[in-house]
Amino acid sequence: MSSTPALEVLIQTLRRLPGVGIKSAQRMAFHLLQHDRAGAVALSRALQEAASNVRHCERCHTFSEACMCATCLDHRRDPSKLCVVETPADQAALERTGAYRGLYFVLMGKLSPLDGIGPHDIGLKKLFDRALDGTVTEVILATNFTAEGEATAHVISEGLRARGLTITRLARGVPAGSELEYVDLGTIAHALVDRR
Amino acid sequence: MSSTPALEVLIQTLRRLPGVGIKSAQRMAFHLLQHDRAGAVALSRALQEAASNVRHCERCHTFSEACMCATCLDHRRDPSKLCVVETPADQAALERTGAYRGLYFVLMGKLSPLDGIGPHDIGLKKLFDRALDGTVTEVILATNFTAEGEATAHVISEGLRARGLTITRLARGVPAGSELEYVDLGTIAHALVDRR
């Protein structure tokens, strides 16, 4: 794009963002420098702030600026239920439903042997300690319904089996508002088996 | 994604990047904080550096850290030829061909009345002063072959008409390596008219 060293460094660093290739990085750098210098400065500051202030909640492992996140500190929540999700975004999706008032454990990832992500990387030891603290009576596995998410749920339920806890999984079935004709066969089969 | 203020600010600020929506911004923030904190710090620094150090070359208007860019300072280049391009990326594409040894003027945009971008915003006055400095004898219009690029080229050639300069436009024709069967009709028509 140019022989300006600062610009070159900016373009190369923007490529560290997921899903950003050389063309997108050039477009982003060009946009910020030509049309939105205030945005460049604001983004620089936001990155710095987040990198130095955001840590993990010591209880549920989600992002938090304090030792414990607001959800874990909320005394109106039911401490006997623990919902296990992969990411803070999944937790946010569950929260938006308003249908769950228990607590969470956020894995910050999923088991993925092909990418070298094992039980230690997603803090399973910490999850088991948390689930067996004596207060939790039900662990709800809300990992994604993908191959890795299912494997993660399986490993967790194996690890907690025969410890006196109820282990449940989010129900599989036909999505609300959908027509049977257009739903995939695996989903219909699950919905038939789990009919009520 | 979370109730962490620093994280919220980071996500909202990432959305100022072109082509980044809420989901991408969440994914980027999550990736940086979970897997690449060093990347977050490096990007913060690169943005700060670029925003404070990168200015415009006072001669050709491209990005430069010095008053004048390396290309404009290169005495082996032919100062009688001035090639007008829209962006530094376009300039880089021309440079990679190795087929041009003259100088450049980078508009840093194009005329686009619908977006409110007029002659003043792309520095046409500065371009005219530059082209009429007495050394330049040929102005090569290398704006893109889009509606806006063509309009920009037209306005520039009108502005410089009857000032004793040779005004040329990049040749239109069949791209190298292409088969006629798959080339669009407008391009073939232009290639026929400009045959040599």
Coordinates of C-alpha atoms in Angstrom, one line a residue:
Chain A
M1 CA 0.0 0.0 0.0
S2 CA 2.8 2.4 0.8
S3 CA 6.3 2.6 2.1
T4 CA 5.3 4.3 5.3
P5 CA 6.6 2.1 8.1
A6 CA 3.9 3.0 10.6
L7 CA 1.2 2.3 8.0
E8 CA 2.8 -1.1 7.1
V9 CA 3.0 -2.1 10.8
L10 CA -0.7 -1.1 11.2
I11 CA -1.8 -3.2 8.3
Q12 CA 0.2 -6.2 9.4
T13 CA -1.2 -5.9 13.0
L14 CA -4.8 -5.5 11.8
R15 CA -4.3 -8.9 10.1
R16 CA -4.1 -10.5 13.5
L17 CA -7.8 -10.0 13.8
P18 CA -9.8 -13.1 13.0
G19 CA -11.2 -13.0 9.4
V20 CA -9.1 -10.0 8.3
G21 CA -6.9 -10.6 5.2
I22 CA -4.5 -8.3 3.5
K23 CA -7.1 -6.4 1.5
S24 CA -9.5 -5.9 4.4
A25 CA -6.5 -4.7 6.6
Q26 CA -5.5 -2.2 3.9
R27 CA -9.1 -1.0 3.6
M28 CA -9.4 -0.6 7.4
A29 CA -6.1 1.3 7.8
F30 CA -7.0 3.5 4.8
H31 CA -10.4 4.3 6.3
L32 CA -9.1 5.1 9.8
L33 CA -6.3 7.3 8.5
Q34 CA -8.2 9.1 5.8
H35 CA -11.7 9.4 7.3
D36 CA -11.7 8.5 11.0
R37 CA -8.5 9.4 12.9
A38 CA -10.6 9.9 16.0
G39 CA -11.7 6.3 15.5
A40 CA -8.1 5.1 15.3
V41 CA -7.3 6.9 18.6
A42 CA -10.5 5.6 20.3
L43 CA -9.8 2.0 19.2
S44 CA -6.2 2.3 20.4
R45 CA -7.4 3.4 23.8
A46 CA -10.2 0.8 24.0
L47 CA -7.7 -2.0 23.1
Q48 CA -5.3 -0.8 25.8
E49 CA -8.1 -0.5 28.4
A50 CA -9.5 -3.9 27.7
A51 CA -6.2 -5.7 27.5
S52 CA -5.1 -4.3 30.9
N53 CA -8.5 -4.4 32.8
V54 CA -10.4 -7.4 31.5
R55 CA -9.7 -10.6 33.4
H56 CA -11.7 -13.7 34.2
C57 CA -14.4 -14.1 36.9
E58 CA -12.8 -16.4 39.4
R59 CA -16.1 -18.2 39.9
C60 CA -17.6 -18.7 36.3
H61 CA -14.5 -17.9 34.2
T62 CA -16.3 -15.3 32.0
F63 CA -14.8 -11.9 31.2
S64 CA -15.0 -9.5 34.1
E65 CA -13.2 -6.4 35.4
A66 CA -13.7 -7.3 39.0
C67 CA -12.6 -10.6 40.7
M68 CA -16.2 -11.8 40.4
C69 CA -18.7 -10.9 37.6
A70 CA -22.1 -9.3 38.2
T71 CA -24.0 -12.5 37.5
C72 CA -22.1 -14.5 40.0
L73 CA -22.6 -11.8 42.6
D74 CA -26.3 -11.6 42.0
H75 CA -28.0 -13.0 45.2
R76 CA -31.4 -13.3 43.5
R77 CA -30.1 -16.1 41.2
D78 CA -30.6 -19.7 42.1
P79 CA -27.1 -21.1 43.1
S80 CA -28.3 -24.7 42.8
K81 CA -28.3 -24.6 39.0
L82 CA -25.1 -24.3 36.9
C83 CA -25.4 -23.8 33.2
V84 CA -22.2 -24.6 31.1
V85 CA -21.7 -22.6 27.9
E86 CA -18.8 -22.2 25.5
T87 CA -18.5 -18.4 25.2
P88 CA -19.8 -15.2 26.8
A89 CA -21.8 -14.7 23.6
D90 CA -23.7 -18.0 24.2
Q91 CA -24.3 -16.8 27.8
A92 CA -25.7 -13.5 26.5
A93 CA -28.0 -15.4 24.2
L94 CA -29.4 -17.5 27.1
E95 CA -29.7 -14.4 29.3
R96 CA -31.8 -12.6 26.5
T97 CA -34.4 -15.4 26.8
G98 CA -35.1 -14.4 30.4
A99 CA -35.9 -18.1 31.0
Y100 CA -33.0 -19.0 33.2
R101 CA -32.2 -17.6 36.7
G102 CA -29.4 -19.9 37.8
L103 CA -25.6 -19.4 37.5
Y104 CA -23.2 -20.1 34.7
F105 CA -19.8 -21.6 34.0
V106 CA -18.2 -20.3 30.8
L107 CA -15.7 -22.7 29.2
M108 CA -14.1 -19.9 27.0
G109 CA -13.8 -22.6 24.3
K110 CA -14.6 -26.2 23.5
L111 CA -12.7 -29.5 23.3
S112 CA -11.1 -29.6 19.9
P113 CA -8.3 -32.3 19.7
L114 CA -7.6 -31.4 16.1
D115 CA -6.7 -27.8 17.2
G116 CA -4.8 -29.1 20.2
I117 CA -7.4 -27.9 22.7
G118 CA -7.7 -30.4 25.5
P119 CA -9.5 -30.6 28.9
H120 CA -6.9 -28.4 30.5
D121 CA -7.3 -25.5 28.1
I122 CA -11.0 -25.1 28.8
G123 CA -10.6 -25.4 32.5
L124 CA -12.6 -28.6 33.1
K125 CA -10.8 -29.2 36.4
K126 CA -12.1 -25.8 37.6
L127 CA -15.6 -26.6 36.3
F128 CA -15.6 -29.9 38.2
D129 CA -14.5 -28.2 41.5
R130 CA -17.2 -25.6 40.9
A131 CA -20.0 -28.2 40.2
L132 CA -19.0 -30.2 43.3
D133 CA -19.0 -27.3 45.8
G134 CA -22.1 -28.7 47.6
T135 CA -24.6 -26.0 46.5
V136 CA -25.0 -27.0 42.9
T137 CA -27.6 -29.8 42.3
E138 CA -28.1 -29.6 38.6
V139 CA -25.6 -29.0 35.8
I140 CA -27.2 -27.9 32.5
L141 CA -25.0 -28.6 29.5
A142 CA -25.6 -25.8 27.0
T143 CA -22.6 -26.2 24.7
N144 CA -23.3 -25.9 21.0
F145 CA -24.9 -28.7 19.0
T146 CA -21.8 -29.1 16.9
A147 CA -19.4 -32.1 16.9
E148 CA -17.0 -30.3 19.3
G149 CA -19.8 -29.0 21.5
E150 CA -21.4 -32.5 21.8
A151 CA -18.0 -34.0 22.6
T152 CA -17.4 -31.4 25.2
A153 CA -20.8 -32.0 26.8
H154 CA -20.1 -35.8 26.7
V155 CA -16.7 -35.4 28.5
I156 CA -18.3 -33.2 31.2
S157 CA -21.2 -35.5 31.8
E158 CA -18.8 -38.5 32.1
G159 CA -16.6 -36.5 34.5
L160 CA -19.6 -35.6 36.8
R161 CA -21.4 -39.0 36.6
A162 CA -22.2 -40.8 39.8
R163 CA -21.4 -37.7 41.9
G164 CA -25.1 -37.2 42.9
L165 CA -25.7 -34.3 40.5
T166 CA -28.5 -34.1 37.9
I167 CA -26.9 -33.6 34.5
T168 CA -29.2 -32.2 31.8
R169 CA -28.7 -31.1 28.2
L170 CA -30.6 -28.4 26.3
A171 CA -33.5 -30.0 24.4
R172 CA -33.1 -30.6 20.7
G173 CA -36.1 -30.2 18.5
V174 CA -37.8 -28.1 15.8
P175 CA -36.9 -24.4 16.1
A176 CA -39.8 -22.1 16.9
G177 CA -41.5 -20.6 13.8
S178 CA -40.2 -23.2 11.4
E179 CA -42.0 -25.5 8.9
L180 CA -41.3 -29.2 9.1
E181 CA -40.8 -29.4 5.4
Y182 CA -37.7 -27.3 5.7
V183 CA -36.2 -28.7 8.9
D184 CA -33.3 -31.2 8.5
L185 CA -33.9 -34.9 9.1
G186 CA -31.6 -35.2 12.2
T187 CA -33.5 -32.5 14.0
I188 CA -36.9 -34.0 13.2
A189 CA -35.6 -37.4 14.4
H190 CA -34.5 -35.9 17.7
A191 CA -37.8 -34.0 18.1
L192 CA -39.7 -37.3 17.6
V193 CA -37.6 -39.2 20.2
D194 CA -37.8 -36.4 22.7
R195 CA -41.6 -35.8 22.1
R196 CA -43.7 -34.8 25.1
Chain B
M1 CA -21.6 -10.3 25.1
S2 CA -20.9 -9.2 28.7
S3 CA -21.5 -6.5 31.2
T4 CA -17.8 -5.6 31.3
P5 CA -17.7 -1.9 30.4
A6 CA -14.1 -2.1 28.9
L7 CA -15.2 -5.0 26.7
E8 CA -18.4 -3.2 25.6
V9 CA -16.4 -0.1 24.6
L10 CA -14.0 -2.3 22.7
I11 CA -16.8 -4.1 20.8
Q12 CA -18.5 -0.8 19.9
T13 CA -15.2 0.8 18.8
L14 CA -14.3 -2.2 16.6
R15 CA -17.6 -1.6 14.8
R16 CA -16.1 1.7 13.5
L17 CA -13.9 -0.4 11.2
P18 CA -15.4 -0.8 7.7
G19 CA -17.2 -4.1 7.1
V20 CA -17.3 -5.0 10.8
G21 CA -20.8 -5.6 12.3
I22 CA -21.7 -6.6 15.8
K23 CA -21.0 -10.3 15.4
S24 CA -17.6 -9.7 13.9
A25 CA -16.7 -7.1 16.5
Q26 CA -17.6 -9.6 19.3
R27 CA -15.6 -12.3 17.6
M28 CA -12.6 -10.0 17.3
A29 CA -12.8 -8.8 20.9
F30 CA -13.2 -12.3 22.2
H31 CA -10.2 -13.6 20.1
L32 CA -7.9 -10.8 21.2
L33 CA -8.8 -11.1 24.9
Q34 CA -8.9 -14.8 25.1
H35 CA -6.1 -15.9 22.7
D36 CA -4.0 -12.9 21.7
R37 CA -3.6 -10.2 24.4
A38 CA -0.2 -9.4 22.9
G39 CA -2.0 -8.7 19.6
A40 CA -4.4 -6.3 21.4
V41 CA -1.5 -4.4 22.8
A42 CA 0.4 -4.4 19.5
L43 CA -2.7 -3.2 17.6
S44 CA -3.3 -0.5 20.2
R45 CA 0.3 0.8 19.7
A46 CA 0.2 0.5 15.9
L47 CA -3.0 2.6 15.8
Q48 CA -1.5 5.2 18.1
E49 CA 1.7 5.4 16.1
A50 CA -0.1 5.6 12.7
A51 CA -2.6 8.1 13.9
S52 CA 0.0 10.5 15.2
N53 CA 2.8 9.9 12.6
V54 CA 1.1 9.3 9.2
R55 CA 0.4 12.5 7.3
H56 CA 0.0 13.4 3.6
C57 CA 2.9 13.9 1.2
E58 CA 2.8 17.6 0.4
R59 CA 3.5 16.9 -3.3
C60 CA 1.5 13.9 -4.2
H61 CA -0.9 13.7 -1.3
T62 CA -0.3 10.0 -0.5
F63 CA 0.3 8.8 3.0
S64 CA 3.8 9.6 4.2
E65 CA 5.6 10.1 7.5
A66 CA 7.9 12.8 6.2
C67 CA 6.8 16.0 4.5
M68 CA 7.5 14.4 1.1
C69 CA 7.1 10.7 0.2
A70 CA 10.0 8.5 -1.0
T71 CA 8.5 8.3 -4.5
C72 CA 8.4 12.1 -4.9
L73 CA 12.0 12.4 -3.6
D74 CA 13.3 9.8 -6.0
H75 CA 15.4 11.7 -8.6
R76 CA 15.6 8.8 -11.0
R77 CA 11.9 9.2 -11.7
D78 CA 10.7 11.2 -14.8
P79 CA 9.1 14.4 -13.4
S80 CA 7.4 15.2 -16.7
K81 CA 4.8 12.4 -16.2
L82 CA 2.1 12.6 -13.6
C83 CA -0.2 9.6 -13.0
V84 CA -3.4 10.4 -11.1
V85 CA -4.8 7.5 -9.0
E86 CA -7.6 7.2 -6.5
T87 CA -5.8 5.5 -3.6
P88 CA -2.4 4.4 -2.3
A89 CA -3.5 0.8 -3.1
D90 CA -4.0 1.7 -6.8
Q91 CA -0.6 3.4 -6.8
A92 CA 1.0 0.2 -5.3
A93 CA -0.7 -1.9 -8.1
L94 CA 0.8 0.4 -10.8
E95 CA 4.2 0.2 -9.0
R96 CA 4.2 -3.6 -9.0
T97 CA 4.0 -3.6 -12.8
G98 CA 7.4 -1.9 -13.0
A99 CA 6.1 -0.3 -16.2
Y100 CA 5.9 3.3 -15.0
R101 CA 8.8 5.5 -13.9
G102 CA 7.0 8.9 -13.6
L103 CA 5.5 10.6 -10.5
Y104 CA 2.0 10.3 -9.0
F105 CA -0.8 12.3 -7.6
V106 CA -3.1 10.4 -5.2
L107 CA -6.6 11.8 -4.9
M108 CA -7.4 9.8 -1.7
G109 CA -10.9 9.3 -3.0
K110 CA -13.1 10.0 -6.1
L111 CA -15.8 12.3 -7.0
S112 CA -19.1 10.9 -5.7
P113 CA -21.9 13.5 -5.5
L114 CA -24.3 11.0 -4.0
D115 CA -21.9 10.6 -1.0
G116 CA -21.3 14.3 -0.9
I117 CA -17.7 14.1 -2.1
G118 CA -17.0 17.0 -4.4
P119 CA -13.9 18.5 -6.1
H120 CA -12.7 20.1 -2.9
D121 CA -12.7 16.8 -0.9
I122 CA -10.3 15.1 -3.3
G123 CA -8.0 18.0 -3.7
L124 CA -8.5 18.8 -7.4
K125 CA -7.2 22.4 -6.8
K126 CA -4.0 21.0 -5.5
L127 CA -3.8 18.5 -8.4
F128 CA -4.2 21.4 -11.0
D129 CA -1.5 23.4 -9.3
R130 CA 0.8 20.4 -9.3
A131 CA 0.0 19.6 -13.0
L132 CA 0.7 23.1 -14.1
D133 CA 4.0 23.5 -12.3
G134 CA 5.8 23.8 -15.7
T135 CA 7.7 20.5 -15.4
V136 CA 4.8 18.1 -16.0
T137 CA 4.0 17.6 -19.7
E138 CA 1.7 14.5 -19.5
V139 CA -1.1 13.7 -17.1
I140 CA -2.1 10.0 -17.1
L141 CA -5.6 9.5 -15.7
A142 CA -5.5 6.1 -13.9
T143 CA -8.7 6.4 -11.8
N144 CA -10.8 3.3 -11.7
F145 CA -13.1 2.3 -14.6
T146 CA -16.2 2.6 -12.5
A147 CA -18.9 5.3 -12.9
E148 CA -17.3 7.5 -10.2
G149 CA -13.8 6.9 -11.5
E150 CA -14.8 7.8 -15.0
A151 CA -16.5 10.9 -13.9
T152 CA -13.5 11.9 -11.8
A153 CA -11.2 11.4 -14.9
H154 CA -13.6 13.5 -17.0
V155 CA -13.7 16.4 -14.6
I156 CA -9.9 16.4 -14.3
S157 CA -9.4 16.3 -18.1
E158 CA -11.9 19.2 -18.5
G159 CA -10.1 21.2 -15.9
L160 CA -6.7 20.7 -17.6
R161 CA -7.9 21.0 -21.2
A162 CA -6.2 23.7 -23.3
R163 CA -3.4 24.2 -20.8
G164 CA -0.8 22.7 -23.2
L165 CA -0.7 19.3 -21.4
T166 CA -1.1 15.9 -22.9
I167 CA -3.9 14.2 -21.1
T168 CA -4.1 10.4 -21.4
R169 CA -6.2 7.6 -19.9
L170 CA -5.2 4.0 -19.2
A171 CA -6.1 1.8 -22.2
R172 CA -9.3 -0.2 -22.0
G173 CA -9.2 -3.6 -23.5
V174 CA -9.2 -7.4 -23.0
P175 CA -7.4 -8.4 -19.8
A176 CA -4.2 -10.5 -20.4
G177 CA -4.9 -14.3 -20.2
S178 CA -8.6 -14.0 -20.8
E179 CA -10.7 -15.8 -23.5
L180 CA -13.0 -13.5 -25.6
E181 CA -15.9 -15.8 -25.0
Y182 CA -16.0 -14.8 -21.3
V183 CA -15.2 -11.1 -21.6
D184 CA -18.1 -8.7 -21.3
L185 CA -19.4 -6.9 -24.4
G186 CA -18.5 -3.4 -23.3
T187 CA -14.8 -4.4 -22.9
I188 CA -14.7 -6.1 -26.3
A189 CA -16.3 -3.0 -27.9
H190 CA -13.7 -0.8 -26.4
A191 CA -10.9 -3.2 -27.5
L192 CA -12.3 -3.1 -31.0
V193 CA -12.4 0.7 -31.1
D194 CA -8.9 1.1 -29.6
R195 CA -7.4 -1.7 -31.8
R196 CA -3.8 -1.2 -32.9

